[in-house]
XYZ file of C-alpha atoms in Angstrom:
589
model
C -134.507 90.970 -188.503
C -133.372 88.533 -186.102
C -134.998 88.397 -182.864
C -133.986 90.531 -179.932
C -132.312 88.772 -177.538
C -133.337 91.110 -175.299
C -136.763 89.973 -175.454
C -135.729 86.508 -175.397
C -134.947 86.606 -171.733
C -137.605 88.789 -170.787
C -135.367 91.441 -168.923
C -137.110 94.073 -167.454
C -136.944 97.863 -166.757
C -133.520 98.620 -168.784
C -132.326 95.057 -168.434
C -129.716 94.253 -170.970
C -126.966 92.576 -169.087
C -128.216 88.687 -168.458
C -125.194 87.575 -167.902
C -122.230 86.324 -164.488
C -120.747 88.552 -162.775
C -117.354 87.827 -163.802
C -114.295 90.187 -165.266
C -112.902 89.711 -168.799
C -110.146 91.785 -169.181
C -110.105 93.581 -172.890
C -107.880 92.385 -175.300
C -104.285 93.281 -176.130
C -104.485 96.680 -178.181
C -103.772 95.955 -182.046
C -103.744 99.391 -183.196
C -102.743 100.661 -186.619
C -99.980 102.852 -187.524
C -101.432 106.291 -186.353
C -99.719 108.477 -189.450
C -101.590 106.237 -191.418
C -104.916 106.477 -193.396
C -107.091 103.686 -192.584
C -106.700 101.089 -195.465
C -110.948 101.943 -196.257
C -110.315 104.482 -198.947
C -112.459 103.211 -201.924
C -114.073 105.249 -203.593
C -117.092 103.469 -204.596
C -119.510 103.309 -201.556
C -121.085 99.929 -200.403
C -124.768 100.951 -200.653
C -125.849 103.270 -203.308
C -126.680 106.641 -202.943
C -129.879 108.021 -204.459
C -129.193 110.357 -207.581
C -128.397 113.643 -207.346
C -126.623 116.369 -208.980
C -123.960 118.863 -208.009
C -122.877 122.147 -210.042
C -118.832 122.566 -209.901
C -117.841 126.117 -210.000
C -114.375 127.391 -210.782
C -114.488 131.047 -212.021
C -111.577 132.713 -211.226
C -110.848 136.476 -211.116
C -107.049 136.370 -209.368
C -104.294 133.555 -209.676
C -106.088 130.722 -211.340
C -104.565 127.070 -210.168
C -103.844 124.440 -212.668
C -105.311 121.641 -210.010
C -108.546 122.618 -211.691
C -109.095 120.742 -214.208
C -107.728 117.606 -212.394
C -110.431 118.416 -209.633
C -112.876 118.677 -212.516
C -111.814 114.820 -213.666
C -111.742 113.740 -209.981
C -115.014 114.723 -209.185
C -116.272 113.039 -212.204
C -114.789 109.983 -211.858
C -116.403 110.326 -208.241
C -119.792 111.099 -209.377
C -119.744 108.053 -211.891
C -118.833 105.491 -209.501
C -121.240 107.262 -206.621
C -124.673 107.934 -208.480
C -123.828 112.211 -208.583
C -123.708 113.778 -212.041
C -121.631 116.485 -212.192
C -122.224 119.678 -214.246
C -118.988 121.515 -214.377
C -118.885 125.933 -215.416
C -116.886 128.518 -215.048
C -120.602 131.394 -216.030
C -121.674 133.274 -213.280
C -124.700 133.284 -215.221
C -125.646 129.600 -213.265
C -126.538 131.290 -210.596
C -130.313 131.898 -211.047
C -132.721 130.629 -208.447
C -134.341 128.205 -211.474
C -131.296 126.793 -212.155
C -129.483 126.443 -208.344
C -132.545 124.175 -207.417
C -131.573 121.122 -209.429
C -128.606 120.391 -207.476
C -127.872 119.058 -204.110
C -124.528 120.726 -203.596
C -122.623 123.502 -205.488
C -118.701 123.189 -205.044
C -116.914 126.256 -205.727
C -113.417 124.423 -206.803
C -110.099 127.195 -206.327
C -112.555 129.748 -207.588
C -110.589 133.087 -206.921
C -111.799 136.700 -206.284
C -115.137 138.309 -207.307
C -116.416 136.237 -208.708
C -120.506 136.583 -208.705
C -122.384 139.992 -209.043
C -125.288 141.110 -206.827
C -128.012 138.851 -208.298
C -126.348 135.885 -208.348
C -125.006 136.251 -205.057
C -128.840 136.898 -203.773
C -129.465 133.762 -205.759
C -127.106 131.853 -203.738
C -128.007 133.129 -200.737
C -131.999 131.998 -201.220
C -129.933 128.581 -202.427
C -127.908 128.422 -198.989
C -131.473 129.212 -197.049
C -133.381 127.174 -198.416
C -131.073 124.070 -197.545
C -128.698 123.688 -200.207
C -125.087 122.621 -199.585
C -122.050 124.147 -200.243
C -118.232 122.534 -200.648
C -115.615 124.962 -200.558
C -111.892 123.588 -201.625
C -108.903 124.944 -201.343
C -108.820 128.776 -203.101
C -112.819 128.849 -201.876
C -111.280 130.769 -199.211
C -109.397 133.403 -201.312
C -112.987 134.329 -203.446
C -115.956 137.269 -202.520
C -114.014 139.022 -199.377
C -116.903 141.908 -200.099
C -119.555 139.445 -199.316
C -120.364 138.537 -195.559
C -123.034 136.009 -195.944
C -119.749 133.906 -197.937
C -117.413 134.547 -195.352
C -119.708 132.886 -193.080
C -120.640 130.113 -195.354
C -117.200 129.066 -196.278
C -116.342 129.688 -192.478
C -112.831 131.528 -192.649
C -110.882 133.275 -195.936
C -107.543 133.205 -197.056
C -104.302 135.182 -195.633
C -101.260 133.632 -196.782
C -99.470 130.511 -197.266
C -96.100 129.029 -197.172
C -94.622 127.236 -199.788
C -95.739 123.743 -201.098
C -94.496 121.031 -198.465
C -95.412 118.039 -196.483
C -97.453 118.790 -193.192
C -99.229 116.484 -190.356
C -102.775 116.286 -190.503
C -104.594 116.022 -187.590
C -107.539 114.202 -188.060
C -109.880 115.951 -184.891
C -113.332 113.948 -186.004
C -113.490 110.416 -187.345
C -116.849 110.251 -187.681
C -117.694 112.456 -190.295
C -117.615 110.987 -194.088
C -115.236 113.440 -195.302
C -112.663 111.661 -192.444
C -114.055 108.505 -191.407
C -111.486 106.578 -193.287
C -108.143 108.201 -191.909
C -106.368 107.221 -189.108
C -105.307 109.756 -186.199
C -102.740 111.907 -188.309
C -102.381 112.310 -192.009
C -99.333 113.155 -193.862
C -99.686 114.849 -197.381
C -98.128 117.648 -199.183
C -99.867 120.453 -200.374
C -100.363 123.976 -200.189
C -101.264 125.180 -196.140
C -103.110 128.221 -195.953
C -103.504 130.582 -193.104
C -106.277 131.616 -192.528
C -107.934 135.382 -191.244
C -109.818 133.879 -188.474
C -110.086 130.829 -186.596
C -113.501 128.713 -187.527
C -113.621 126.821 -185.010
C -115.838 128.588 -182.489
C -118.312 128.737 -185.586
C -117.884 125.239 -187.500
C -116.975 121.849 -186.326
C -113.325 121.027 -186.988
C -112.670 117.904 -188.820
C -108.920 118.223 -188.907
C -106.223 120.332 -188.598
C -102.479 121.110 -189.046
C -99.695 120.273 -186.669
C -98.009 123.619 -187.265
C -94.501 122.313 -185.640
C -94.285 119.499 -188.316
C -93.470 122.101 -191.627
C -92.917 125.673 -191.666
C -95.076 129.083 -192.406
C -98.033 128.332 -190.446
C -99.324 131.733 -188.375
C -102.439 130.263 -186.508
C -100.814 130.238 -182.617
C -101.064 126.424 -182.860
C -104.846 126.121 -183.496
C -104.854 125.625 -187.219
C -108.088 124.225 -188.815
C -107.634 122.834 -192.219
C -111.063 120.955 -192.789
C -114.589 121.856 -190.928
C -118.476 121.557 -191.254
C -120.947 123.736 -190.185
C -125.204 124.702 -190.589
C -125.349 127.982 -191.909
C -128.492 129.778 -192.039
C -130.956 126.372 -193.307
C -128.396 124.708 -195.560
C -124.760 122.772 -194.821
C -121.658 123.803 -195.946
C -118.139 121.855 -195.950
C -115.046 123.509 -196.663
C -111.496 121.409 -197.194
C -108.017 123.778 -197.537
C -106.447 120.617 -199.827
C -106.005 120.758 -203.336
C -103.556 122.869 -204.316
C -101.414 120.439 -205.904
C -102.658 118.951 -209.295
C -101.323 115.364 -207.301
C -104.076 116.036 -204.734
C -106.524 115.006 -207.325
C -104.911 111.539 -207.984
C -104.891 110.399 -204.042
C -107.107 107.972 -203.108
C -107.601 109.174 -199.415
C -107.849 113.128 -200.565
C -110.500 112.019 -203.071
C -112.828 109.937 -200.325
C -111.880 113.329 -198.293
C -113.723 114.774 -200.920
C -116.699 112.625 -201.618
C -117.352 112.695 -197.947
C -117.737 116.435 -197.948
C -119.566 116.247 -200.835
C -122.170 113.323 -199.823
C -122.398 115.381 -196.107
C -123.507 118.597 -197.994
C -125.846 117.003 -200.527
C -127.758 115.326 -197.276
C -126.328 111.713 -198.379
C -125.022 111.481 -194.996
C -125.556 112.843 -191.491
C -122.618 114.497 -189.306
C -122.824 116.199 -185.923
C -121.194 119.822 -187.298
C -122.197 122.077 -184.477
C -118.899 123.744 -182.968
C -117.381 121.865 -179.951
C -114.915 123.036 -177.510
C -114.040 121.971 -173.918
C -114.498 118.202 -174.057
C -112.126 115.577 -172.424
C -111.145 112.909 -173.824
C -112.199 109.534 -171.732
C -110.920 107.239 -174.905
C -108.799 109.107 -177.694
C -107.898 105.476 -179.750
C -104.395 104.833 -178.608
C -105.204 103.188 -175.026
C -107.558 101.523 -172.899
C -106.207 103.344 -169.683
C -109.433 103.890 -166.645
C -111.731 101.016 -168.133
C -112.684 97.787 -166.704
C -114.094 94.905 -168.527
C -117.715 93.787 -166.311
C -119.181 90.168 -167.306
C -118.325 88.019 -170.879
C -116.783 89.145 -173.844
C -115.181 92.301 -174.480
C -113.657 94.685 -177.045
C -111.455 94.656 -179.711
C -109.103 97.468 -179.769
C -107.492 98.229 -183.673
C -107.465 102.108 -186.039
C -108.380 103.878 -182.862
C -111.584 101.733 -182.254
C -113.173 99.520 -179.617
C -115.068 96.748 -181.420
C -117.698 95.013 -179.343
C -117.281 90.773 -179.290
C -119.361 88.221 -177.253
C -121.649 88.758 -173.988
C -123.289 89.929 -172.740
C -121.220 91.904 -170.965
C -120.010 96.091 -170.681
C -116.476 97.933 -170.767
C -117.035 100.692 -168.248
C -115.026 103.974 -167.554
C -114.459 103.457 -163.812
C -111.535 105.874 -163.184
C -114.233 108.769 -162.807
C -118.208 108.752 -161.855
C -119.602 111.876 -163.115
C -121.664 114.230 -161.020
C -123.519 117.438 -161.492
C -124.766 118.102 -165.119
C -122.440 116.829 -168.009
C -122.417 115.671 -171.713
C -120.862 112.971 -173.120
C -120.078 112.505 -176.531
C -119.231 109.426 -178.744
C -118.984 108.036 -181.956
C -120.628 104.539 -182.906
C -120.985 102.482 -185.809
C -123.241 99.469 -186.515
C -122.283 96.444 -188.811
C -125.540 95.147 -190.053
C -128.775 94.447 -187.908
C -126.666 94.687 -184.820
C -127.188 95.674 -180.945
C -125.986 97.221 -178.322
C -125.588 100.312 -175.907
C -124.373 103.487 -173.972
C -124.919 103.197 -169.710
C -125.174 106.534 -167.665
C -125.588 107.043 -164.013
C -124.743 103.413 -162.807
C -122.545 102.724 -159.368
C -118.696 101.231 -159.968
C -118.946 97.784 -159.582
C -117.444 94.829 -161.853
C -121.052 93.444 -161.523
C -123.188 94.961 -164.947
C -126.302 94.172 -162.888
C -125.070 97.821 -161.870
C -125.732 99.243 -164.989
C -128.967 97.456 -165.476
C -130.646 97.567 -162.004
C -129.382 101.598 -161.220
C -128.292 103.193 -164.695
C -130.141 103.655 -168.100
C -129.336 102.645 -171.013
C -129.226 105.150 -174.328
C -130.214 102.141 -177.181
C -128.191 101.182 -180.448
C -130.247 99.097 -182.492
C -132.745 100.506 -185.322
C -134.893 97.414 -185.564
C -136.375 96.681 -182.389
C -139.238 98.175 -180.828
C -140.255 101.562 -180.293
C -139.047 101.765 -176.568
C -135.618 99.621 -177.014
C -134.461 101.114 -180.480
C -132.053 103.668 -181.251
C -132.066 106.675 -179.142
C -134.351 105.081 -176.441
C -133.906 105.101 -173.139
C -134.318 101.524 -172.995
C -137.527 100.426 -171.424
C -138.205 103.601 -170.445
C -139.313 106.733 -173.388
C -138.683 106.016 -177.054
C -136.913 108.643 -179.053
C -138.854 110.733 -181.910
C -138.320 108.099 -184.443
C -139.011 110.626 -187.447
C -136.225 112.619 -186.151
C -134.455 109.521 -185.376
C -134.622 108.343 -188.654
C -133.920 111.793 -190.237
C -130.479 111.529 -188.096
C -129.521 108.347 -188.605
C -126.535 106.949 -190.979
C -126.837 103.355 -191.866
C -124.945 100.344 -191.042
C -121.439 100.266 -192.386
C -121.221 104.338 -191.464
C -120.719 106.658 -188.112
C -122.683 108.118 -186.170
C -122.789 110.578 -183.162
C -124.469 110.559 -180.096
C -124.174 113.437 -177.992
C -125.839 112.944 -174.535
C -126.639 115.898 -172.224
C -127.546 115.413 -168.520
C -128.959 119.176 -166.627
C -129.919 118.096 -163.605
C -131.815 114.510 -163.273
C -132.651 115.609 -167.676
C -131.403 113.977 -170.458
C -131.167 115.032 -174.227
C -130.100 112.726 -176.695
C -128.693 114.083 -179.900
C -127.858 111.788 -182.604
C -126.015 113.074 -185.144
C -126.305 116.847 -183.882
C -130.362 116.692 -184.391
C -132.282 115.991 -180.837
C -134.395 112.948 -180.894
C -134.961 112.401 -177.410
C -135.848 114.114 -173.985
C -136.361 112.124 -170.634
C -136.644 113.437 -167.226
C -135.723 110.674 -164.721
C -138.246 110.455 -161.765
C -137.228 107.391 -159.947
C -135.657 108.200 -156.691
C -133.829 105.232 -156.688
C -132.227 106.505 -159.314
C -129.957 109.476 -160.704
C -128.611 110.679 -163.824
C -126.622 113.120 -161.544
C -124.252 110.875 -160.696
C -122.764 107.210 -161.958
C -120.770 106.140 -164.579
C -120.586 105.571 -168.318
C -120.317 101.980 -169.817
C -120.660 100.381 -173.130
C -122.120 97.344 -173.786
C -121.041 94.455 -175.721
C -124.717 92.242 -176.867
C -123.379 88.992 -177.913
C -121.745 86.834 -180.517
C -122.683 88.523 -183.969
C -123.349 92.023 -182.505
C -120.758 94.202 -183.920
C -120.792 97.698 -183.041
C -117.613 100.184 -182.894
C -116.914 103.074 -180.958
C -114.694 105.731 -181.497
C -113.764 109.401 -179.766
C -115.072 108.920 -176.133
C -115.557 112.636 -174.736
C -116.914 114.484 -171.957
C -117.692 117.689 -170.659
C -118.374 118.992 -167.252
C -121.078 121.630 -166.722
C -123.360 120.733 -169.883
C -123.025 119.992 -173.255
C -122.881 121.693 -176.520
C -126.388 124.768 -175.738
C -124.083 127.962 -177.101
C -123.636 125.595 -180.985
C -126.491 126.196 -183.570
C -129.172 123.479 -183.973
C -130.752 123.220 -186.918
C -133.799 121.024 -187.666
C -137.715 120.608 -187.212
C -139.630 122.320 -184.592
C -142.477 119.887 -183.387
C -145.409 120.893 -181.408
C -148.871 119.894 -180.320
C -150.244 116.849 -182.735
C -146.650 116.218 -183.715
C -147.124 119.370 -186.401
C -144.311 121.556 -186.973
C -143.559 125.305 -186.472
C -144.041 126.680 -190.258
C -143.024 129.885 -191.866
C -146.270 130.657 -194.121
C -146.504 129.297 -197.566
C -142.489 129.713 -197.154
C -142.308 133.464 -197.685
C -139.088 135.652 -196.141
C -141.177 139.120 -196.375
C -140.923 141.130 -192.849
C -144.534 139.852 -190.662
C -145.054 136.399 -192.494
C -147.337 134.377 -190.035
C -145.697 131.541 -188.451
C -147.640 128.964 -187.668
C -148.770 124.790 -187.778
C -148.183 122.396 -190.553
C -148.106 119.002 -191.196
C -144.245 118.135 -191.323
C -143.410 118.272 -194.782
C -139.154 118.400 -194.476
C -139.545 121.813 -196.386
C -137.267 125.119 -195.730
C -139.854 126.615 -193.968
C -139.724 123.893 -191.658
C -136.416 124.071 -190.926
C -135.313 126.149 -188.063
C -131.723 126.670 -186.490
C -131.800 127.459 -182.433
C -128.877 129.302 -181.613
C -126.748 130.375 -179.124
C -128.024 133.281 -178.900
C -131.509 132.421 -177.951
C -132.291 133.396 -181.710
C -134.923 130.897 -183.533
C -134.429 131.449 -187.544
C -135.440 129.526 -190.727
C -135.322 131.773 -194.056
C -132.852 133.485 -192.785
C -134.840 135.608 -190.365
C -136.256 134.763 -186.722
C -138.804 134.219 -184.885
C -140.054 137.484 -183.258
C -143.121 138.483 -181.224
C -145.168 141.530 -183.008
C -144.061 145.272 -181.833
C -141.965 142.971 -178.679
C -145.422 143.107 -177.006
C -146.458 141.173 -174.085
C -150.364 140.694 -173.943
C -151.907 137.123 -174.853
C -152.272 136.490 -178.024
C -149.556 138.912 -179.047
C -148.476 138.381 -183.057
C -145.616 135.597 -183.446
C -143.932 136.425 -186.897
C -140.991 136.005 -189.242
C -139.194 139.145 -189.016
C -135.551 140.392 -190.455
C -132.793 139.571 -187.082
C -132.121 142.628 -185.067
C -130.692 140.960 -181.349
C -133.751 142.576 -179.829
C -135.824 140.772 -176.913
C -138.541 140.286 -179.228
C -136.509 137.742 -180.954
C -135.179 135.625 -177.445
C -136.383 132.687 -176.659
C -135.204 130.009 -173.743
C -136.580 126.452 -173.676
C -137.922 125.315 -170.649
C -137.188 121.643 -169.083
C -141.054 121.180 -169.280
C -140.985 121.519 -172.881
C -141.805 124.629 -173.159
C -140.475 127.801 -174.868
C -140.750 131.002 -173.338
C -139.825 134.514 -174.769
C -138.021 136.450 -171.842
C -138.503 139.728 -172.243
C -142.436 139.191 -172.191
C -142.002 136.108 -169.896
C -144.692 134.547 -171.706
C -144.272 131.137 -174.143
C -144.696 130.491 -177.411
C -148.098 129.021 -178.034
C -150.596 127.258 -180.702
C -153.706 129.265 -180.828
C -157.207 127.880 -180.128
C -158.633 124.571 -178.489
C -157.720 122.487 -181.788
C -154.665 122.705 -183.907
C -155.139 121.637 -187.777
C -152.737 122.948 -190.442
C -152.853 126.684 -190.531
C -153.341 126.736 -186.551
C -151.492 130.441 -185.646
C -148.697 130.501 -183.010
C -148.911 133.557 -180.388
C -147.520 134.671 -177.298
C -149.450 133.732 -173.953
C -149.224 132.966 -170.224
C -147.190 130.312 -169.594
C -149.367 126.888 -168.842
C -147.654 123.754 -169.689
C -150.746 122.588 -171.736
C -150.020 120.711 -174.940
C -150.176 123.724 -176.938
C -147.432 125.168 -175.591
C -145.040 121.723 -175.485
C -142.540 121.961 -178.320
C -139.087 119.459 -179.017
C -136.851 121.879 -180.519
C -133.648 120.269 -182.560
């Protein structure tokens, strides 16, 4: 690791910006052709993968597609070149809990109808829950219409389609694997399903069609065609391409699916929580409401700002934000490189600005604790377990989502939170400044795509999924990681098991197994049971974090608590009067 240059000249406080106060205008925009995928579609990736397998199903019990077998051979040829074996069957009789647990992903390939009985569906289920992945392509969506918990994994089914023809893709995230190496739009031909309901207020939308550029598409002009989501402890990915037996032989459909398939098998990290009502401040096309502050600059090319030189920082100065927001933006190291995001700064061309009045959100995994990524530079260092947890490597894209309520700010990298920090300087505010991004110095390469805000808070009614940490830096833990009705929930050292693995939802539910987190009988005395219990929407099963960290249960209006004076492994969680001590201090995900 090179040394900081940071450090070199001693800056203090959240001083990154040692530079003059001069104005360097960004370079002339050198975008590429936006129908076009990006010219990064190998399908060998740069740093190995560790080995895995994945099970490829394609039972069919309706119209069976001829693509099949041609997915089969893709998928192969994918595994081969990306450390995956592949085990490839058509039995239902896979589907035993023994057998499910060898793989990191199972891929149901234009699988069609009913196609798994009772037991193995229960199978799958315990699979799904206990955080395996799922890929669903193309006829995925026309299978198990009976089954509820495979509606919801595969995140819409199947209503129609018109016939085979060339569409526009829209490509909505460019951060996730499965579409980090298209450009803005995609054309292809295949065969565009409708779909029964829209997924998007459940899943996060990768891409979608343009339904005025072929004909037959029903979805009002919202029409998903690729999305991730969390679903109940594991991930699942679901892709409507592949009808076509050509689909197999693209280049850019194949990375498509290798993406989807390295997200699922935890390869890669993605932000997949749902997200509506975000603006964009830079889309890819233009430069529009940002000023250049100090040396260097960007380069602008695929829909990308490139940082160059420095020190210096591109700021958005056509609008300071105020009240409580969340911005959201995609980044992407080179190597051992360094920079940063600026919130709550004053306009001025001057990034002393930024430094002496803002804070800085860090990019650079190899510094020190308090100036690495997801620190508030200078100022609180993230979690760096969950950091690290969160956290693609150089060479792929991340997401940062951060959340100000009030003078509070939550980072989220990569849809997992790995930071909290409540500023109490007067001289400063989160409430109100702008947003910058700094360009280091010669040799620090970082990109950013997808520049988005949102007025009024940021993503709270989207599922979290993830470790819940409390006193000791132990984690909430379903008991020897048993589902039965009343199984204690309590302490444990973080292991990165299923029963560590919680999703916080929308609705103020807390589940991992597949059931929540519920207070005993809904009772409200100390020390009141807190259990695993079967989800019934009742108040007993509500819980609200707190900006002081903690968790309280609203019906009861008491918090969530670690038992006793000392917490070891084993250490019972209960229900009692709200304190603020240790015990009760929790970072959700």
């Amino acid at each position: 690791m090179r040394t900081s240059l940071k450090a070199t000249l001693g800056l203090f406080a959240a001083a990154t910006l040692a530079l003059a106060p001069q104005a360097v205008a960004l370079p002339a925009a050198t975008p590429s052709s936006p129908t076009a995928p990006s010219s990064h579609t190998a399908e060998r990736l740069v740093a190995a993968d560790p080995a895995y397998k994945i099970l490829v199903f394609s039972k069919t019990a309706g119209f069976r597609h001829s693509s099949i077998d041609d997915g089969i051979a893709a998928l192969r040829t994918l595994g081969a070149a990306n450390n995956f074996t592949v085990d490839a069957t058509e039995d239902a009789q896979a589907f035993t809990t023994g057998n499910l647990a060898q793989y990191r992903a199972v891929v149901f390939l234009s699988t069609t109808g009913d196609v798994l009985d009772g037991a193995k569906q229960t199978a799958f289920e315990q699979y799904v829950k206990g955080g395996g992945g799922y890929v669903g392509i193309h006829a995925a969506a026309d299978t198990e219409y009976d089954w509820p918990f495979y509606e919801g994994l595969a995140g819409a089914l199947f209503h129609s389609h018109p016939a085979i023809q060339s569409a526009t893709v829209r490509v909505e995230d460019r951060a996730h694997d499965a579409t980090a190496h298209l450009g803005s739009s995609w054309q292809r031909t295949d065969e565009w399903y409708n779909y029964r309901s829209n997924p998007r207020t459940s899943a996060r939308v990768l891409a979608s069609l343009d339904e005025s550029s072929y004909s037959g598409g029903n979805m009002a002009g919202d029409h998903p065609i690729a999305w991730c989501k969390d679903y109940q402890g594991g991930r699942a990915f679901y892709t409507g391409g592949g009808h076509t037996d050509e689909s197999y032989a693209e280049p850019a459909f194949r990375r498509h699916l290798l993406g989807g398939i390295r997200w699922a098998a935890g390869m890669t990290e993605a932000d997949c929580r749902p997200e509506t009502g975000y603006t964009s401040l830079f889309g890819g096309s233009s430069t529009t409401g940002w000023k250049q502050a100090g040396p260097g600059g960007f380069t602008l090319a695929d829909g990308t700002l490139t940082s160059q030189g420095g020190l210096g920082m591109l700021w958005y100065s056509a609008q300071e934000f105020t009240g409580d927001y969340s911005v959201k933006l995609d980044w992407k190291a080179a190597g051992d490189d360094n920079s940063g995001v600026f919130l709550g700064f004053p306009a001025s061309d001057d990034p002393w600005s930024a430094v002496n009045n803002g804070y800085e959100i860090q990019i650079d995994a190899t510094d020190s604790a308090d100036r690495t990524t997801g620190a508030v530079y200078g100022f609180r260092s993230a979690d760096i377990a969950a950091r690290d947890a969160a956290l693609n490597p150089p060479g792929e894209w991340n997401t940062y989502e951060l959340r100000v309520t009030g003078e509070r700010l939550e980072i989220f990298l990569n849809g997992r939170k790995i930071n909290d920090f409540t500023n109490t300087d007067p001289a400063r505010s989160l409430r109100q400044g702008h947003v910058g991004l700094q360009n280091h110095g010669d040799g620090d390469d970082v990109s950013f795509r997808n520049i988005r805000v949102k007025h009024g808070g940021g993503q709270q009614p989207g599922p979290r999924t993830g470790e819940v940490k409390g006193v000791g830096g132990k984690c909430l833990d379903v008991a020897d990681g048993q589902s039965a009705d009343g199984t204690k929930v309590q302490l444990w050292t973080c292991n990165g098991s299923s029963a560590q693995r919680w999703t916080v939802a929308g609705d103020g539910s807390v589940k991992a197994l597949g059931k929540c987190l519920d207070v005993s009988g809904g009772g409200s005395a100390d020390g009141t049971r807190v259990q695993l219990w079967t989800c019934n929407g009742s108040g007993a099963q509500k819980w609200e974090p707190q900006t002081n960290g903690t968790v309280r249960n609203p019906q009861s209006g008491k918090c969530l608590d670690a038992s006793g004076g000392t917490w070891n492994d084993g250490t019972a969680v209960h229900l009692w009067t709200c304190h603020t001590g240790p015990n009760q201090k929790w970072t959700l995900p």
